[in-house]
């Protein structure tokens, strides 16, 4: 590069970045070979993605550009000002605009900075890895060097085609410019809005989530939505606009050469895109907006024609048909010009909406379709099955070069796994302020919009539902009347999902009930059909279904179900679908309470719950919710009383489930079952039922030390859990370790936390805001928390002020684990002040791995001298050093110090501190457990400690000296100490180079009848067959040793006879570990056979 050779050293970008000092060679070489114009085109190609990618480091990039004198100080200040105001999106856009204006030298510096920082910016890393795959391929340079040409300049359209295109755009604009929104009012069943007025942009991500669903897809996606929303907030997700689905760098197939050719030139390869989303998320409306935007010239100018189909309509075609007639049936004005369009397939876009509703199966993994002509459709005028036309278009067998967009629910996404899909995307739904924007557009009266949104925002269950536009629609319809009618009391406003849907159906009945002689019977019949649909995963019903269930289209029915025209080969046919899947599930649940001839409801519920794909999960919640009088009462006013027998059966079923699941939470599936049952309890709002089932529960376990066995809880789950705990007197243990609840989840649990005696919150990233919530619980005068686990939760020193305040007043907390955080010295100083408070009751405090140094030990020592309750202190894995431990040793010598257990493993000790430590051990009357493992005490240090152990006043019972660079030189002193010490029972010497000679001396001590050692750890200390005779001799008379660890030494089969003799004669030995040695299979079997003669012996070989 022209200016690269004389460049000064790069400045430090920013404290927030870690620079990669070894840029990827392939990318660097590639950028070097780009001329100025090629680099311009490359930047232009990736610009949309770069705007997102550099948001987190935009200030650092700007600093470098300023340092290299491409930006002025004023320009840099403008970029940084936007960052400081929290507007990183505009900041990154400004930076890229400035760079594009500055010219090639600025662009080169910018790309070089990207190479250096890509390892710490995930989105940037993703872009550069795509380029790295290309390396120095010269073809990309020639592609980037060509001018982008207007596709219209490449083909002179005939007057006829221009006229048809104009007609087609007018037709599509007319079909898509308005949005029909169903209401529940008799006089105004449908409201018509301008699409651009009501449409709210959805967040679409260029990422595909796990397609394996073990829950109801709305629950699974709702559960994932919180996780993905967090990623959005951390700016790790790449958002993709609808105008980027084709011919963009988001494509996941083809080389970068192909992708850039597609972007800069008129590509003949075509591409297929798949957009998925749960029911009601807005797939069809998004398709409508895409078609409208194309018809009005806003997007995709390179497509000459767009053809949009719904799989729901295609279901009516039950004969062979060709693509030409498929189009002419919808758009007859194309006449005979389609033949001309086939000549330029790259200018055609086909949209297929709702793959999950297609009645025929399309198997993209079927090799026959790829190899046999009978299974492919290659001519747009050949007669084929509809499924073959769709397959061949997506796979580029038919009109190769055209583009295809397919939408689907997650449940049908697996059908596309082996399809030739270039871009995968998912509609994430509403994020952040998008929810509020929806309600502002839904209600004309903004005061009503504000009141409804405020109620929704304050109700965690309802608010979390709002990621889905259909839920927002139901909420708007159901809650609106409560804020427009003055005679309705606030307590009547729905708070649970069942209450919300009950209100929704109540309003329909109120408006349409008079038109039907027996609304209860009609509703029951519809409910039976709905239940069959849920069972069979069917959401679209035809006239044949209505006839089967003796239903007739009516105004009442239409208020329930939308009428849609479905094309048939001879005439239009009407199909019916519920406004949303959850409404179908609610009606199915309601039917269980309306039937005059009840079936075994408990059997039905068990069968529904046993469906592993979770299709009945929402249905089950509704059934239990309707067993509550609060949800049932409004409907009973219009439908008559619910069947009492069914209500009792549902309540008994819930009791049975809780009793069976409460102690069965070892597996993740068991945890999920219990959580689902808690959701049932929440929906029931039946306090008597909840107290009868969980009121006496002692332990609730949703977490686990192994994150794979923990259950991730959403904020909704936490709301439900808080409700259940609130109905209990006391919870002995609530385990949420690795449950990913974050501070938002903890906030929802807040009102119930003080009821838990043991609270395990390890590894859930609460951070400071979460600790403030916990501190408030600890200050609650009714707080029962005795043990609190906060290991590895992202705490910093800024949170300790609140925590220290709580510790100073709390009267219940005795055990606090704060390990693996970043409290640092300043945080521990505040905690030490709390420990000095006479009201502090902490007995056990764990501060391991908290970036502590010797600077905090003076405050800690002061606390140890005065605190009368603290008996266990773990300071391991910190950089205390000798100077820090000397201060602690001084505190240990004080007669008021009550410490019984002290963890000083891996704190940077050498033999320099052992004199002070030995003095403390000789005088201290309380310390019984001392862990000094993973330090560098060496032989000289252990000799001093051994002198302390020989002191009759020393009370040490357990001593850890593993990994301390010990050799046989210290063994004589240690052996002397073991022979005389009356208290030491556990000694850990593993991972030291003691060897046979050193251990023989220790074995000699074991022969001494005064030796009290019960557990001896000699793993990996360099033992061989030479020491086994001494071992047998020593233990033949020893009566105290019960546990012996000899793993990972060098014993061979030669030691087997001696070891067998040892195990037969030393009857006190309960456990011996011999794994990791050099026994052959026969030797192992010989040893293992002793288990028969020593049934109580634990032996591992």
PDB file of N, CA, C and O in Angstrom, residues 246-247 262 265-272 302-305 341-350 378 392-404 420 422:
ATOM      1  N   UNK A 246     -31.962 -10.839  -1.079  1.00  0.00           N
ATOM      2  CA  UNK A 246     -31.405 -11.334  -2.338  1.00  0.00           C
ATOM      3  C   UNK A 246     -30.245 -10.452  -2.785  1.00  0.00           C
ATOM      4  O   UNK A 246     -30.227  -9.254  -2.550  1.00  0.00           O
ATOM      5  N   UNK A 247     -29.256 -11.088  -3.412  1.00  0.00           N
ATOM      6  CA  UNK A 247     -28.118 -10.386  -3.976  1.00  0.00           C
ATOM      7  C   UNK A 247     -27.447  -9.489  -2.933  1.00  0.00           C
ATOM      8  O   UNK A 247     -27.295  -8.283  -3.121  1.00  0.00           O
ATOM      9  N   UNK A 262     -23.199 -11.433  -7.986  1.00  0.00           N
ATOM     10  CA  UNK A 262     -24.643 -11.254  -7.872  1.00  0.00           C
ATOM     11  C   UNK A 262     -24.981  -9.822  -7.515  1.00  0.00           C
ATOM     12  O   UNK A 262     -25.988  -9.275  -7.948  1.00  0.00           O
ATOM     13  N   UNK A 265     -23.161  -7.424 -10.691  1.00  0.00           N
ATOM     14  CA  UNK A 265     -23.554  -7.709 -12.060  1.00  0.00           C
ATOM     15  C   UNK A 265     -24.925  -8.371 -12.065  1.00  0.00           C
ATOM     16  O   UNK A 265     -25.461  -8.726 -11.027  1.00  0.00           O
ATOM     17  N   UNK A 266     -25.457  -8.548 -13.234  1.00  0.00           N
ATOM     18  CA  UNK A 266     -26.713  -9.269 -13.341  1.00  0.00           C
ATOM     19  C   UNK A 266     -26.406 -10.753 -13.304  1.00  0.00           C
ATOM     20  O   UNK A 266     -25.921 -11.334 -14.263  1.00  0.00           O
ATOM     21  N   UNK A 267     -26.676 -11.379 -12.164  1.00  0.00           N
ATOM     22  CA  UNK A 267     -26.302 -12.780 -11.979  1.00  0.00           C
ATOM     23  C   UNK A 267     -27.289 -13.690 -12.675  1.00  0.00           C
ATOM     24  O   UNK A 267     -28.474 -13.416 -12.749  1.00  0.00           O
ATOM     25  N   UNK A 268     -26.798 -14.799 -13.170  1.00  0.00           N
ATOM     26  CA  UNK A 268     -27.685 -15.795 -13.781  1.00  0.00           C
ATOM     27  C   UNK A 268     -27.880 -16.991 -12.864  1.00  0.00           C
ATOM     28  O   UNK A 268     -28.521 -17.954 -13.232  1.00  0.00           O
ATOM     29  N   UNK A 269     -27.308 -16.929 -11.662  1.00  0.00           N
ATOM     30  CA  UNK A 269     -27.381 -18.088 -10.769  1.00  0.00           C
ATOM     31  C   UNK A 269     -28.656 -18.108  -9.946  1.00  0.00           C
ATOM     32  O   UNK A 269     -29.134 -19.151  -9.535  1.00  0.00           O
ATOM     33  N   UNK A 270     -29.243 -16.925  -9.666  1.00  0.00           N
ATOM     34  CA  UNK A 270     -30.439 -16.878  -8.837  1.00  0.00           C
ATOM     35  C   UNK A 270     -30.140 -17.264  -7.406  1.00  0.00           C
ATOM     36  O   UNK A 270     -29.052 -17.727  -7.080  1.00  0.00           O
ATOM     37  N   UNK A 271     -31.093 -17.060  -6.525  1.00  0.00           N
ATOM     38  CA  UNK A 271     -30.905 -17.445  -5.128  1.00  0.00           C
ATOM     39  C   UNK A 271     -32.255 -17.711  -4.492  1.00  0.00           C
ATOM     40  O   UNK A 271     -33.286 -17.236  -4.964  1.00  0.00           O
ATOM     41  N   UNK A 272     -32.223 -18.485  -3.427  1.00  0.00           N
ATOM     42  CA  UNK A 272     -33.443 -18.798  -2.671  1.00  0.00           C
ATOM     43  C   UNK A 272     -33.256 -18.351  -1.233  1.00  0.00           C
ATOM     44  O   UNK A 272     -32.184 -18.528  -0.655  1.00  0.00           O
ATOM     45  N   UNK A 302     -34.106  -4.644  -9.609  1.00  0.00           N
ATOM     46  CA  UNK A 302     -33.555  -5.592 -10.571  1.00  0.00           C
ATOM     47  C   UNK A 302     -34.530  -6.720 -10.903  1.00  0.00           C
ATOM     48  O   UNK A 302     -34.286  -7.484 -11.832  1.00  0.00           O
ATOM     49  N   UNK A 303     -35.604  -6.852 -10.111  1.00  0.00           N
ATOM     50  CA  UNK A 303     -36.635  -7.824 -10.461  1.00  0.00           C
ATOM     51  C   UNK A 303     -37.682  -7.137 -11.340  1.00  0.00           C
ATOM     52  O   UNK A 303     -38.292  -6.141 -10.944  1.00  0.00           O
ATOM     53  N   UNK A 304     -37.885  -7.703 -12.528  1.00  0.00           N
ATOM     54  CA  UNK A 304     -38.853  -7.124 -13.450  1.00  0.00           C
ATOM     55  C   UNK A 304     -40.279  -7.494 -13.048  1.00  0.00           C
ATOM     56  O   UNK A 304     -41.197  -6.687 -13.176  1.00  0.00           O
ATOM     57  N   UNK A 305     -40.427  -8.736 -12.522  1.00  0.00           N
ATOM     58  CA  UNK A 305     -41.746  -9.193 -12.090  1.00  0.00           C
ATOM     59  C   UNK A 305     -41.630  -9.979 -10.790  1.00  0.00           C
ATOM     60  O   UNK A 305     -40.660 -10.716 -10.580  1.00  0.00           O
ATOM     61  N   UNK A 341     -40.740 -13.722 -20.755  1.00  0.00           N
ATOM     62  CA  UNK A 341     -40.186 -13.595 -19.402  1.00  0.00           C
ATOM     63  C   UNK A 341     -39.278 -14.762 -19.067  1.00  0.00           C
ATOM     64  O   UNK A 341     -38.300 -14.610 -18.323  1.00  0.00           O
ATOM     65  N   UNK A 342     -39.618 -15.955 -19.603  1.00  0.00           N
ATOM     66  CA  UNK A 342     -38.785 -17.124 -19.299  1.00  0.00           C
ATOM     67  C   UNK A 342     -37.345 -16.920 -19.787  1.00  0.00           C
ATOM     68  O   UNK A 342     -36.414 -17.549 -19.294  1.00  0.00           O
ATOM     69  N   UNK A 343     -37.151 -16.018 -20.776  1.00  0.00           N
ATOM     70  CA  UNK A 343     -35.815 -15.822 -21.350  1.00  0.00           C
ATOM     71  C   UNK A 343     -34.876 -15.089 -20.389  1.00  0.00           C
ATOM     72  O   UNK A 343     -33.653 -15.141 -20.558  1.00  0.00           O
ATOM     73  N   UNK A 344     -35.447 -14.400 -19.426  1.00  0.00           N
ATOM     74  CA  UNK A 344     -34.627 -13.659 -18.446  1.00  0.00           C
ATOM     75  C   UNK A 344     -35.057 -14.030 -17.025  1.00  0.00           C
ATOM     76  O   UNK A 344     -35.604 -13.199 -16.291  1.00  0.00           O
ATOM     77  N   UNK A 345     -34.838 -15.281 -16.643  1.00  0.00           N
ATOM     78  CA  UNK A 345     -35.331 -15.728 -15.328  1.00  0.00           C
ATOM     79  C   UNK A 345     -34.706 -14.983 -14.157  1.00  0.00           C
ATOM     80  O   UNK A 345     -35.289 -14.895 -13.085  1.00  0.00           O
ATOM     81  N   UNK A 346     -33.485 -14.429 -14.369  1.00  0.00           N
ATOM     82  CA  UNK A 346     -32.829 -13.727 -13.266  1.00  0.00           C
ATOM     83  C   UNK A 346     -33.590 -12.472 -12.862  1.00  0.00           C
ATOM     84  O   UNK A 346     -33.305 -11.870 -11.820  1.00  0.00           O
ATOM     85  N   UNK A 347     -34.578 -12.066 -13.661  1.00  0.00           N
ATOM     86  CA  UNK A 347     -35.353 -10.871 -13.356  1.00  0.00           C
ATOM     87  C   UNK A 347     -36.712 -11.219 -12.762  1.00  0.00           C
ATOM     88  O   UNK A 347     -37.601 -10.361 -12.671  1.00  0.00           O
ATOM     89  N   UNK A 348     -36.868 -12.486 -12.316  1.00  0.00           N
ATOM     90  CA  UNK A 348     -38.143 -12.944 -11.754  1.00  0.00           C
ATOM     91  C   UNK A 348     -37.958 -13.339 -10.290  1.00  0.00           C
ATOM     92  O   UNK A 348     -36.984 -13.992  -9.937  1.00  0.00           O
ATOM     93  N   UNK A 349     -38.910 -12.951  -9.456  1.00  0.00           N
ATOM     94  CA  UNK A 349     -38.933 -13.351  -8.044  1.00  0.00           C
ATOM     95  C   UNK A 349     -40.250 -14.064  -7.752  1.00  0.00           C
ATOM     96  O   UNK A 349     -41.331 -13.509  -8.012  1.00  0.00           O
ATOM     97  N   UNK A 350     -40.155 -15.279  -7.235  1.00  0.00           N
ATOM     98  CA  UNK A 350     -41.333 -16.049  -6.831  1.00  0.00           C
ATOM     99  C   UNK A 350     -41.384 -16.104  -5.306  1.00  0.00           C
ATOM    100  O   UNK A 350     -40.373 -16.392  -4.658  1.00  0.00           O
ATOM    101  N   UNK A 378     -38.770 -29.036 -15.402  1.00  0.00           N
ATOM    102  CA  UNK A 378     -37.723 -28.188 -15.979  1.00  0.00           C
ATOM    103  C   UNK A 378     -38.255 -27.210 -17.021  1.00  0.00           C
ATOM    104  O   UNK A 378     -37.518 -26.337 -17.455  1.00  0.00           O
ATOM    105  N   UNK A 392     -38.713 -27.493  -7.937  1.00  0.00           N
ATOM    106  CA  UNK A 392     -37.809 -27.212  -9.044  1.00  0.00           C
ATOM    107  C   UNK A 392     -37.410 -25.748  -9.094  1.00  0.00           C
ATOM    108  O   UNK A 392     -36.292 -25.415  -9.506  1.00  0.00           O
ATOM    109  N   UNK A 393     -38.301 -24.848  -8.688  1.00  0.00           N
ATOM    110  CA  UNK A 393     -37.947 -23.434  -8.638  1.00  0.00           C
ATOM    111  C   UNK A 393     -36.890 -23.174  -7.558  1.00  0.00           C
ATOM    112  O   UNK A 393     -35.903 -22.474  -7.792  1.00  0.00           O
ATOM    113  N   UNK A 394     -37.104 -23.752  -6.362  1.00  0.00           N
ATOM    114  CA  UNK A 394     -36.157 -23.537  -5.256  1.00  0.00           C
ATOM    115  C   UNK A 394     -34.795 -24.131  -5.576  1.00  0.00           C
ATOM    116  O   UNK A 394     -33.753 -23.549  -5.261  1.00  0.00           O
ATOM    117  N   UNK A 395     -34.806 -25.290  -6.229  1.00  0.00           N
ATOM    118  CA  UNK A 395     -33.547 -25.986  -6.537  1.00  0.00           C
ATOM    119  C   UNK A 395     -32.924 -25.526  -7.844  1.00  0.00           C
ATOM    120  O   UNK A 395     -31.927 -26.098  -8.290  1.00  0.00           O
ATOM    121  N   UNK A 396     -33.508 -24.502  -8.476  1.00  0.00           N
ATOM    122  CA  UNK A 396     -32.951 -23.939  -9.718  1.00  0.00           C
ATOM    123  C   UNK A 396     -32.951 -24.941 -10.875  1.00  0.00           C
ATOM    124  O   UNK A 396     -32.111 -24.856 -11.770  1.00  0.00           O
ATOM    125  N   UNK A 397     -33.883 -25.893 -10.844  1.00  0.00           N
ATOM    126  CA  UNK A 397     -34.066 -26.808 -11.969  1.00  0.00           C
ATOM    127  C   UNK A 397     -35.024 -26.204 -12.987  1.00  0.00           C
ATOM    128  O   UNK A 397     -34.922 -26.457 -14.184  1.00  0.00           O
ATOM    129  N   UNK A 398     -35.948 -25.419 -12.504  1.00  0.00           N
ATOM    130  CA  UNK A 398     -36.918 -24.728 -13.341  1.00  0.00           C
ATOM    131  C   UNK A 398     -36.583 -23.243 -13.344  1.00  0.00           C
ATOM    132  O   UNK A 398     -36.401 -22.635 -12.279  1.00  0.00           O
ATOM    133  N   UNK A 399     -36.468 -22.652 -14.539  1.00  0.00           N
ATOM    134  CA  UNK A 399     -36.069 -21.252 -14.682  1.00  0.00           C
ATOM    135  C   UNK A 399     -34.808 -20.948 -13.856  1.00  0.00           C
ATOM    136  O   UNK A 399     -34.814 -20.085 -12.973  1.00  0.00           O
ATOM    137  N   UNK A 400     -33.722 -21.668 -14.103  1.00  0.00           N
ATOM    138  CA  UNK A 400     -32.495 -21.405 -13.352  1.00  0.00           C
ATOM    139  C   UNK A 400     -32.078 -19.942 -13.508  1.00  0.00           C
ATOM    140  O   UNK A 400     -32.025 -19.424 -14.617  1.00  0.00           O
ATOM    141  N   UNK A 401     -31.815 -19.336 -12.372  1.00  0.00           N
ATOM    142  CA  UNK A 401     -31.493 -17.915 -12.380  1.00  0.00           C
ATOM    143  C   UNK A 401     -32.541 -17.076 -11.694  1.00  0.00           C
ATOM    144  O   UNK A 401     -32.278 -15.945 -11.277  1.00  0.00           O
ATOM    145  N   UNK A 402     -33.764 -17.622 -11.566  1.00  0.00           N
ATOM    146  CA  UNK A 402     -34.807 -16.878 -10.850  1.00  0.00           C
ATOM    147  C   UNK A 402     -34.537 -16.927  -9.352  1.00  0.00           C
ATOM    148  O   UNK A 402     -33.754 -17.742  -8.875  1.00  0.00           O
ATOM    149  N   UNK A 403     -35.201 -16.050  -8.616  1.00  0.00           N
ATOM    150  CA  UNK A 403     -35.057 -16.026  -7.155  1.00  0.00           C
ATOM    151  C   UNK A 403     -36.360 -16.456  -6.508  1.00  0.00           C
ATOM    152  O   UNK A 403     -37.450 -16.218  -7.046  1.00  0.00           O
ATOM    153  N   UNK A 404     -36.244 -17.093  -5.326  1.00  0.00           N
ATOM    154  CA  UNK A 404     -37.416 -17.642  -4.640  1.00  0.00           C
ATOM    155  C   UNK A 404     -37.349 -17.276  -3.158  1.00  0.00           C
ATOM    156  O   UNK A 404     -36.287 -17.393  -2.535  1.00  0.00           O
ATOM    157  N   UNK A 420     -31.524 -25.824  -1.598  1.00  0.00           N
ATOM    158  CA  UNK A 420     -30.469 -24.881  -1.977  1.00  0.00           C
ATOM    159  C   UNK A 420     -30.895 -23.475  -1.552  1.00  0.00           C
ATOM    160  O   UNK A 420     -31.292 -22.648  -2.372  1.00  0.00           O
ATOM    161  N   UNK A 422     -29.959 -19.878  -0.073  1.00  0.00           N
ATOM    162  CA  UNK A 422     -28.794 -18.987   0.020  1.00  0.00           C
ATOM    163  C   UNK A 422     -28.833 -18.138   1.272  1.00  0.00           C
ATOM    164  O   UNK A 422     -27.806 -17.880   1.895  1.00  0.00           O
TER     165      UNK A 422
END
